[in-house]
Coordinates of N, CA and C in Angstrom, one line a residue:
M1 N 3.9 -12.9 19.9 CA 5.0 -11.9 20.2 C 5.1 -11.1 19.0
A2 N 5.4 -9.7 19.4 CA 5.6 -8.8 18.2 C 7.0 -9.0 17.7
Y3 N 7.2 -9.0 16.4 CA 8.5 -8.9 15.7 C 9.0 -7.5 15.6
T4 N 10.3 -7.3 15.9 CA 10.9 -6.1 15.3 C 11.6 -6.3 14.1
L5 N 12.1 -5.3 13.5 CA 12.9 -5.6 12.3 C 14.2 -6.4 12.6
A6 N 14.7 -6.1 13.7 CA 15.9 -6.9 14.3 C 15.5 -8.4 14.2
D7 N 14.3 -8.7 14.9 CA 13.9 -10.1 14.9 C 13.7 -10.8 13.5
I8 N 13.1 -10.0 12.6 CA 13.0 -10.4 11.3 C 14.2 -10.9 10.6
I9 N 15.2 -9.9 10.7 CA 16.5 -10.1 10.2 C 17.2 -11.4 10.8
A10 N 17.2 -11.4 12.1 CA 17.8 -12.6 12.8 C 17.2 -13.9 12.4
E11 N 15.8 -13.9 12.3 CA 15.2 -15.2 12.0 C 15.4 -15.6 10.6
T12 N 15.4 -14.7 9.7 CA 15.7 -14.8 8.3 C 17.1 -15.5 8.1
R13 N 18.0 -14.9 8.8 CA 19.5 -15.5 8.8 C 19.5 -16.8 9.4
Q14 N 18.7 -17.2 10.4 CA 18.7 -18.4 10.9 C 18.2 -19.5 10.0
I15 N 17.1 -19.1 9.3 CA 16.5 -20.0 8.3 C 17.5 -20.4 7.2
V16 N 18.1 -19.4 6.7 CA 19.1 -19.7 5.5 C 20.4 -20.1 6.1
Q17 N 20.7 -20.1 7.4 CA 22.0 -20.5 8.0 C 23.1 -19.6 7.5
Q18 N 22.9 -18.3 7.5 CA 23.8 -17.2 7.3 C 23.8 -16.2 8.3
T19 N 24.1 -16.6 9.5 CA 23.9 -15.7 10.8 C 24.9 -14.6 10.8
D20 N 26.0 -14.8 10.1 CA 27.1 -13.7 10.1 C 26.8 -12.8 9.1
A21 N 26.4 -11.4 9.3 CA 26.1 -10.6 8.3 C 27.3 -10.1 7.6
N22 N 28.5 -10.4 8.2 CA 29.7 -10.0 7.4 C 30.3 -11.0 6.5
N23 N 29.6 -12.2 6.6 CA 29.9 -13.3 5.6 C 28.7 -13.9 5.1
S24 N 28.0 -13.1 4.3 CA 26.6 -13.4 3.8 C 26.5 -12.8 2.4
Q25 N 25.6 -13.5 1.6 CA 25.3 -13.0 0.4 C 24.3 -11.9 0.4
K26 N 23.7 -11.6 1.5 CA 22.8 -10.5 1.7 C 23.1 -9.7 3.0
S27 N 23.2 -8.4 2.7 CA 23.4 -7.6 3.9 C 22.1 -7.3 4.7
D28 N 22.2 -6.8 6.0 CA 21.0 -6.5 6.7 C 20.1 -5.5 5.9
A29 N 20.7 -4.6 5.2 CA 19.9 -3.6 4.5 C 19.2 -4.4 3.3
D30 N 19.7 -5.4 2.7 CA 19.0 -6.2 1.8 C 17.8 -6.8 2.4
I31 N 17.9 -7.5 3.5 CA 16.8 -8.2 4.2 C 15.8 -7.0 4.5
T32 N 16.1 -5.9 5.0 CA 15.1 -4.9 5.3 C 14.4 -4.5 4.2
R33 N 15.0 -4.4 2.9 CA 14.2 -4.0 1.8 C 13.1 -5.2 1.4
D34 N 13.7 -6.4 1.7 CA 12.7 -7.5 1.4 C 11.6 -7.5 2.4
A35 N 11.8 -7.2 3.7 CA 10.7 -7.0 4.7 C 9.7 -6.0 4.4
N36 N 10.3 -4.8 3.8 CA 9.3 -3.8 3.4 C 8.5 -4.3 2.1
D37 N 9.1 -4.9 1.3 CA 8.4 -5.6 0.2 C 7.4 -6.6 0.6
C38 N 7.7 -7.2 1.8 CA 6.6 -8.1 2.3 C 5.4 -7.3 2.7
T39 N 5.6 -6.2 3.3 CA 4.5 -5.3 3.8 C 3.6 -5.0 2.7
I40 N 4.2 -4.6 1.4 CA 3.4 -4.3 0.2 C 2.6 -5.4 -0.2
Q41 N 3.3 -6.6 -0.2 CA 2.5 -7.8 -0.6 C 1.3 -8.2 0.3
L42 N 1.5 -7.9 1.6 CA 0.4 -8.2 2.5 C -0.7 -7.2 2.5
C43 N -0.3 -6.0 2.2 CA -1.4 -4.9 2.0 C -2.4 -5.3 0.9
S44 N -1.9 -6.0 -0.1 CA -2.9 -6.3 -1.2 C -3.9 -7.4 -0.9
T45 N -3.6 -8.1 0.3 CA -4.4 -9.1 0.5 C -5.3 -9.0 1.7
L46 N -5.2 -8.0 2.6 CA -5.9 -7.8 3.7 C -7.3 -7.4 3.3
S47 N -8.4 -8.0 4.0 CA -9.7 -7.7 3.7 C -10.3 -6.5 4.3
A48 N -9.7 -5.9 5.4 CA -10.2 -4.8 5.8 C -9.1 -4.0 6.5
L49 N -9.1 -2.7 6.4 CA -8.0 -1.8 6.9 C -8.7 -0.7 7.6
P50 N -8.2 -0.2 8.7 CA -8.9 0.9 9.5 C -8.8 2.2 8.7
K51 N -9.8 3.1 8.9 CA -9.9 4.3 8.2 C -9.6 5.4 9.2
E52 N -8.7 6.4 8.8 CA -8.2 7.4 9.8 C -8.3 8.7 9.1
V53 N -8.5 9.7 10.0 CA -8.4 11.1 9.5 C -7.0 11.4 9.0
F54 N -6.6 11.9 8.0 CA -5.2 12.0 7.4 C -4.8 13.4 7.3
S55 N -5.5 14.2 6.6 CA -5.2 15.6 6.3 C -6.4 16.2 5.5
S56 N -6.2 17.5 5.2 CA -7.4 18.2 4.5 C -6.9 18.4 3.1
V57 N -7.8 18.4 2.1 CA -7.6 18.6 0.7 C -8.8 19.3 0.1
V58 N -8.6 20.1 -0.8 CA -9.6 20.9 -1.5 C -9.7 20.6 -3.0
A59 N -10.7 20.8 -3.6 CA -10.9 20.5 -5.1 C -10.1 21.4 -6.0
A60 N -9.4 20.9 -6.9 CA -8.6 21.5 -7.9 C -8.6 20.6 -9.2
A61 N -8.0 21.1 -10.2 CA -8.0 20.3 -11.4 C -7.0 19.1 -11.2
T62 N -5.9 19.4 -10.5 CA -5.0 18.4 -10.1 C -4.8 18.4 -8.6
I63 N -4.9 17.1 -8.0 CA -4.7 17.1 -6.5 C -3.5 16.3 -6.2
T64 N -2.6 16.7 -5.5 CA -1.4 16.1 -5.1 C -1.5 15.7 -3.6
L65 N -1.3 14.5 -3.2 CA -1.4 13.9 -1.8 C 0.0 13.7 -1.4
D66 N 0.3 13.8 -0.1 CA 1.6 13.5 0.3 C 1.8 12.1 0.9
T67 N 0.9 11.2 0.4 CA 0.9 9.8 0.7 C 0.7 9.0 -0.5
D68 N 1.5 7.9 -0.7 CA 1.4 7.0 -1.8 C 0.2 6.0 -1.5
L69 N -0.8 6.0 -2.3 CA -2.0 5.2 -2.1 C -1.9 3.8 -2.7
I70 N -2.4 2.9 -1.9 CA -2.6 1.5 -2.4 C -3.9 1.5 -3.1
K71 N -5.0 2.1 -2.7 CA -6.2 2.1 -3.3 C -7.1 3.3 -2.7
L72 N -7.8 3.8 -3.6 CA -8.7 5.0 -3.2 C -10.2 4.3 -3.2
D73 N -10.9 4.2 -2.0 CA -12.1 3.4 -2.1 C -13.4 4.3 -2.2
F74 N -13.3 5.6 -1.8 CA -14.3 6.5 -1.9 C -13.9 8.0 -2.1
A75 N -14.6 8.8 -2.8 CA -14.4 10.2 -2.9 C -15.8 10.9 -3.0
S76 N -15.9 12.1 -2.5 CA -17.0 12.9 -2.6 C -16.5 14.4 -2.5
I77 N -17.4 15.2 -3.0 CA -17.1 16.7 -2.9 C -18.2 17.3 -2.3
S78 N -18.0 18.4 -1.5 CA -19.3 19.0 -0.8 C -19.3 20.5 -1.2
D79 N -20.6 21.0 -1.3 CA -20.8 22.4 -1.7 C -21.0 23.2 -0.4
G80 N -20.6 22.5 0.8 CA -20.9 23.2 2.1 C -22.1 22.7 2.7
T81 N -23.0 22.2 2.0 CA -24.3 21.7 2.5 C -24.5 20.2 2.2
T82 N -24.2 19.7 1.0 CA -24.5 18.5 0.5 C -23.2 17.9 0.0
S83 N -23.0 16.6 0.3 CA -21.8 15.9 -0.3 C -22.3 15.1 -1.5
F84 N -21.5 15.1 -2.6 CA -21.8 14.5 -3.9 C -20.7 13.5 -4.1
P85 N -21.0 12.1 -4.2 CA -20.0 11.1 -4.5 C -19.4 11.3 -5.8
L86 N -18.2 11.0 -5.9 CA -17.4 11.1 -7.2 C -17.0 9.6 -7.5
E87 N -17.1 9.3 -8.8 CA -16.5 8.1 -9.2 C -15.1 8.0 -9.2
T88 N -14.5 6.8 -8.9 CA -13.0 6.8 -8.8 C -12.5 5.8 -9.8
M89 N -11.5 6.0 -10.6 CA -10.9 5.1 -11.6 C -9.4 5.3 -11.8
D90 N -8.8 4.3 -12.5 CA -7.4 4.4 -12.8 C -7.4 5.2 -14.1
F91 N -6.2 5.7 -14.6 CA -6.1 6.5 -15.8 C -6.5 5.7 -17.0
N92 N -6.1 4.4 -17.2 CA -6.4 3.5 -18.3 C -7.9 3.5 -18.5
S93 N -8.6 3.2 -17.4 CA -10.2 3.0 -17.6 C -10.7 4.4 -17.9
F94 N -10.1 5.5 -17.4 CA -10.7 6.9 -17.6 C -10.5 7.2 -19.2
V95 N -9.3 7.0 -19.7 CA -9.0 7.5 -21.1 C -9.7 6.6 -22.1
R96 N -10.1 5.3 -21.7 CA -11.0 4.6 -22.6 C -12.3 5.2 -22.7
R97 N -12.9 5.7 -21.6 CA -14.1 6.3 -21.6 C -14.2 7.7 -22.1
Y98 N -13.0 8.6 -21.9 CA -13.0 9.9 -22.4 C -11.8 10.1 -23.1
P99 N -11.7 9.5 -24.4 CA -10.4 9.7 -25.2 C -10.1 11.0 -25.5
D100 N -11.2 12.0 -25.5 CA -10.8 13.4 -25.7 C -10.7 14.2 -24.5
Y101 N -10.1 13.5 -23.4 CA -10.1 14.1 -22.1 C -9.2 15.5 -22.1
Q102 N -8.3 15.5 -23.0 CA -7.5 16.7 -22.9 C -8.2 18.1 -23.2
N103 N -9.3 17.9 -23.9 CA -10.2 19.0 -24.2 C -11.4 19.1 -23.1
Q104 N -11.0 18.5 -21.9 CA -12.2 18.4 -20.9 C -12.8 19.7 -20.6
P105 N -14.1 19.6 -20.4 CA -14.9 20.9 -19.9 C -14.5 21.3 -18.5
T106 N -15.0 22.3 -18.0 CA -15.0 22.6 -16.5 C -16.4 22.7 -16.0
G107 N -16.6 22.5 -14.7 CA -17.9 22.5 -14.1 C -17.8 21.8 -12.9
K108 N -18.9 21.1 -12.5 CA -19.0 20.3 -11.3 C -18.3 19.0 -11.6
P109 N -17.2 18.6 -10.8 CA -16.6 17.4 -11.0 C -17.5 16.2 -10.7
T110 N -17.4 15.1 -11.5 CA -18.1 13.8 -11.3 C -17.3 12.6 -11.1
L111 N -16.0 12.7 -11.3 CA -15.1 11.6 -11.1 C -13.7 12.1 -10.8
I112 N -12.9 11.2 -10.2 CA -11.4 11.5 -9.9 C -10.7 10.3 -10.4
Y113 N -9.5 10.6 -11.1 CA -8.8 9.5 -11.7 C -7.4 9.6 -11.3
R114 N -6.7 8.5 -11.2 CA -5.3 8.5 -10.8 C -4.3 8.7 -11.9
M115 N -3.4 9.6 -11.7 CA -2.2 9.8 -12.7 C -0.9 9.2 -12.2
T116 N -0.6 9.3 -11.0 CA 0.6 8.8 -10.4 C 0.3 8.3 -9.0
N117 N 1.3 7.8 -8.3 CA 0.9 7.3 -6.9 C 0.4 8.3 -6.0
T118 N 0.7 9.6 -6.2 CA 0.3 10.7 -5.4 C -0.5 11.7 -6.2
T119 N -0.6 11.6 -7.4 CA -1.3 12.8 -8.1 C -2.6 12.2 -8.7
W120 N -3.7 12.9 -8.5 CA -5.1 12.7 -9.0 C -5.6 13.9 -9.6
K121 N -6.5 13.6 -10.6 CA -7.2 14.6 -11.5 C -8.7 14.5 -11.3
M122 N -9.4 15.6 -11.4 CA -10.8 15.6 -11.3 C -11.4 15.8 -12.7
F123 N -12.5 15.3 -13.0 CA -13.2 15.5 -14.3 C -14.7 15.7 -14.0
P124 N -15.2 16.7 -14.7 CA -14.6 17.8 -15.3 C -13.8 18.6 -14.4
A125 N -12.8 19.3 -14.8 CA -12.0 20.2 -13.9 C -12.9 21.1 -13.2
P126 N -12.8 21.3 -11.9 CA -13.6 22.2 -11.2 C -13.7 23.6 -11.7
D127 N -14.8 24.2 -11.9 CA -14.9 25.6 -12.2 C -14.7 26.5 -11.0
A128 N -14.9 27.8 -11.2 CA -14.8 28.7 -10.1 C -15.7 28.3 -9.0
T129 N -16.9 27.9 -9.3 CA -17.8 27.5 -8.2 C -17.4 26.4 -7.3
W130 N -16.7 25.4 -7.9 CA -16.3 24.2 -7.3 C -14.8 24.1 -6.8
T131 N -14.0 24.9 -7.4 CA -12.7 25.0 -7.1 C -12.4 25.4 -5.5
G132 N -11.8 24.6 -4.8 CA -11.6 25.0 -3.3 C -12.7 24.4 -2.4
K133 N -13.6 23.7 -3.0 CA -14.6 23.0 -2.2 C -13.9 21.8 -1.4
T134 N -14.5 21.3 -0.4 CA -14.0 20.3 0.5 C -14.1 18.9 -0.2
L135 N -13.1 18.1 -0.2 CA -13.1 16.8 -0.7 C -13.0 15.8 0.5
T136 N -13.7 14.7 0.4 CA -13.5 13.6 1.3 C -13.0 12.4 0.5
L137 N -11.9 11.9 0.9 CA -11.1 10.8 0.3 C -11.0 9.7 1.3
I138 N -11.4 8.5 1.0 CA -11.2 7.3 2.0 C -10.5 6.3 1.2
G139 N -9.3 5.8 1.7 CA -8.6 4.8 1.0 C -7.5 4.2 1.8
S140 N -6.6 3.4 1.1 CA -5.5 2.7 2.0 C -4.2 3.3 1.4
A141 N -3.3 3.7 2.3 CA -2.1 4.3 1.9 C -0.9 3.3 2.3
V142 N 0.2 3.4 1.4 CA 1.4 2.6 1.7 C 2.0 2.9 3.0
P143 N 2.2 2.0 3.9 CA 2.8 2.2 5.2 C 4.2 2.8 5.2
T144 N 4.6 3.5 6.2 CA 5.9 3.9 6.3 C 6.9 2.8 6.4
P145 N 8.0 2.6 5.5 CA 8.9 1.5 5.5 C 9.6 1.4 6.9
M146 N 9.9 0.2 7.2 CA 10.7 -0.1 8.5 C 12.1 0.3 8.2
S147 N 12.8 0.9 9.1 CA 14.3 1.2 8.9 C 15.1 1.0 10.3
A148 N 14.6 1.4 11.3 CA 15.3 1.2 12.6 C 15.0 -0.3 13.0
T149 N 16.1 -0.8 13.8 CA 15.9 -2.3 14.2 C 14.7 -2.5 15.2
T150 N 14.3 -1.3 15.8 CA 13.2 -1.4 16.8 C 11.8 -1.3 16.1
D151 N 11.8 -1.0 14.7 CA 10.4 -0.8 14.1 C 9.8 -2.1 14.1
V152 N 8.5 -2.1 14.0 CA 7.7 -3.4 13.9 C 6.8 -3.2 12.6
P153 N 6.3 -4.4 12.1 CA 5.4 -4.2 11.0 C 4.1 -3.6 11.3
P154 N 3.4 -3.0 10.3 CA 2.3 -2.3 10.5 C 1.0 -3.2 10.6
F155 N 1.1 -4.4 11.1 CA -0.1 -5.2 11.2 C 0.0 -5.9 12.5
S156 N -1.2 -6.5 13.0 CA -1.3 -7.0 14.3 C -0.2 -8.3 14.3
Q157 N 0.1 -8.7 15.4 CA 1.2 -9.7 15.7 C 0.9 -11.0 15.0
V158 N -0.3 -11.4 14.6 CA -0.6 -12.7 14.0 C 0.1 -12.7 12.6
M159 N 0.3 -11.6 12.0 CA 0.9 -11.7 10.7 C 2.6 -11.6 10.7
H160 N 3.0 -11.1 11.8 CA 4.5 -11.0 12.0 C 5.4 -12.1 11.6
P161 N 4.8 -13.4 11.9 CA 5.8 -14.6 11.6 C 5.9 -14.8 10.1
A162 N 5.0 -14.1 9.3 CA 5.2 -14.3 7.8 C 6.4 -13.6 7.3
Y163 N 6.9 -12.6 8.0 CA 8.0 -11.8 7.4 C 9.3 -12.6 7.2
P164 N 9.8 -13.3 8.3 CA 11.1 -14.0 8.0 C 11.0 -15.1 6.9
H165 N 9.8 -15.6 6.7 CA 9.7 -16.6 5.6 C 9.7 -16.0 4.2
Y166 N 9.0 -14.8 4.2 CA 9.1 -14.0 2.9 C 10.5 -13.7 2.6
C167 N 11.2 -13.2 3.5 CA 12.6 -12.7 3.3 C 13.5 -13.9 3.0
A168 N 13.2 -15.0 3.8 CA 14.0 -16.3 3.3 C 13.8 -16.9 1.9
W169 N 12.4 -16.7 1.5 CA 12.1 -17.0 0.1 C 12.9 -16.2 -0.9
K170 N 13.0 -15.0 -0.7 CA 13.8 -14.0 -1.5 C 15.4 -14.4 -1.4
F171 N 15.8 -14.7 -0.3 CA 17.2 -15.1 0.0 C 17.5 -16.4 -0.7
F172 N 16.7 -17.4 -0.6 CA 16.9 -18.7 -1.4 C 16.9 -18.5 -2.8
L173 N 16.0 -17.6 -3.3 CA 16.1 -17.4 -4.8 C 17.4 -16.8 -5.2
L174 N 18.0 -15.9 -4.4 CA 19.4 -15.4 -4.7 C 20.3 -16.6 -4.7
L175 N 20.2 -17.5 -3.7 CA 21.1 -18.6 -3.6 C 20.9 -19.7 -4.7
N176 N 20.0 -19.5 -5.6 CA 19.6 -20.4 -6.6 C 19.3 -21.8 -6.0
N177 N 18.5 -21.7 -4.9 CA 17.9 -22.9 -4.3 C 16.4 -23.0 -4.3
P178 N 15.8 -23.4 -5.6 CA 14.4 -23.2 -5.8 C 13.4 -24.0 -4.9
Q179 N 14.0 -25.1 -4.4 CA 13.3 -26.1 -3.6 C 13.1 -25.4 -2.3
R180 N 14.1 -24.9 -1.6 CA 14.0 -24.3 -0.3 C 13.1 -22.9 -0.5
A181 N 13.3 -22.2 -1.7 CA 12.6 -21.0 -1.9 C 11.1 -21.3 -1.9
A182 N 10.7 -22.4 -2.5 CA 9.3 -22.8 -2.6 C 8.7 -23.2 -1.3
D183 N 9.5 -23.8 -0.5 CA 9.1 -24.2 0.9 C 8.8 -23.0 1.8
E184 N 9.7 -22.0 1.7 CA 9.6 -20.8 2.5 C 8.3 -20.0 2.1
Y185 N 8.2 -20.0 0.7 CA 7.0 -19.1 0.2 C 5.8 -19.8 0.6
A186 N 5.7 -21.2 0.6 CA 4.5 -21.8 1.0 C 4.2 -21.6 2.4
I187 N 5.2 -21.4 3.3 CA 4.9 -21.1 4.7 C 4.4 -19.7 4.8
F188 N 5.1 -18.7 4.2 CA 4.6 -17.4 4.0 C 3.1 -17.2 3.6
D189 N 2.8 -18.0 2.4 CA 1.4 -18.0 1.9 C 0.4 -18.4 2.8
G190 N 0.9 -19.6 3.6 CA -0.2 -20.1 4.5 C -0.4 -19.2 5.7
I191 N 0.6 -18.5 6.2 CA 0.4 -17.6 7.4 C -0.5 -16.4 6.8
K192 N -0.2 -16.1 5.6 CA -1.0 -14.8 5.0 C -2.4 -15.2 4.9
K193 N -2.7 -16.3 4.2 CA -4.1 -16.8 4.0 C -5.0 -17.1 5.4
M194 N -4.1 -17.6 6.3 CA -4.8 -17.9 7.5 C -5.3 -16.6 8.4
N195 N -4.5 -15.6 8.1 CA -4.8 -14.3 8.9 C -5.3 -13.1 8.1
T196 N -5.7 -13.4 6.9 CA -6.2 -12.3 6.1 C -7.2 -11.5 6.7
F197 N -8.2 -12.2 7.5 CA -9.3 -11.5 8.1 C -9.1 -10.9 9.5
S198 N -7.9 -11.2 10.0 CA -7.6 -10.8 11.4 C -6.4 -10.1 11.5
A199 N -5.8 -9.6 10.5 CA -4.3 -9.0 10.6 C -4.4 -7.5 10.6
T200 N -5.5 -6.9 10.5 CA -5.6 -5.4 10.7 C -5.1 -5.0 12.0
N201 N -4.2 -4.0 12.0 CA -3.8 -3.4 13.3 C -4.8 -2.3 13.7
T202 N -5.6 -2.7 14.7 CA -6.7 -1.8 15.2 C -6.1 -0.8 16.1
R203 N -4.8 -0.7 16.4 CA -4.4 0.2 17.5 C -3.9 1.4 16.7
G204 N -4.2 1.6 15.5 CA -3.9 2.9 14.9 C -2.9 2.6 13.8
S205 N -3.2 2.4 12.5 CA -2.4 2.0 11.5 C -2.3 3.1 10.4
L206 N -1.1 3.3 9.8 CA -1.0 4.2 8.8 C -1.4 3.5 7.3
L207 N -2.0 2.3 7.4 CA -2.2 1.7 6.3 C -3.4 2.4 5.5
S208 N -4.3 2.9 6.3 CA -5.5 3.6 5.7 C -5.7 4.9 6.2
F209 N -6.5 5.8 5.5 CA -6.6 7.2 5.9 C -7.9 7.6 5.5
K210 N -8.4 8.7 6.0 CA -9.6 9.5 5.5 C -9.1 10.9 5.4
V211 N -9.4 11.5 4.3 CA -9.1 12.8 4.0 C -10.3 13.7 3.9
Q212 N -10.5 14.5 4.8 CA -11.7 15.3 4.8 C -11.5 16.8 5.2

């Protein structure tokens, strides 16, 4: 059975025995934040995510995407006939390899590195020949947070039961009940591990994208 946000909140409150939102150490908004935190935790453990066409982007020294990425898996640049793969890396790895990167040359880009959640840079910076050329980016994006009570988690139903236990874990930590917190986390972790290979939502998920 699919869980809505309302179901997650209600089951969380049932587990911690604080069913009255007006007489509780956590509001429904607090539990909603915990549920969205759970989504991020689960994103880091799934083995495969669907790839989708997201939007178009072209080569520039700085690329700003309108989506917060979990991971960029693949990048390439095309001259209109041939696609050339780009190495992808985080900024720390990049600056260790190119400590003099601020004096970077221009030319045909060979890699793309991350500056912020939505900002990436190309190296070398594309010159006039390569600026504006089509990029292909394939990776995993942060899902849209749940907010309406009818919203559902961005995974298949097998992973939905993990949400109340994650939220209850956070709730029991607030209540300074480490034993119950440990119990709820163990249940959450068990569901997560059991469904790591089958939890991808194949009906169209915003978790992953393809930019081309």
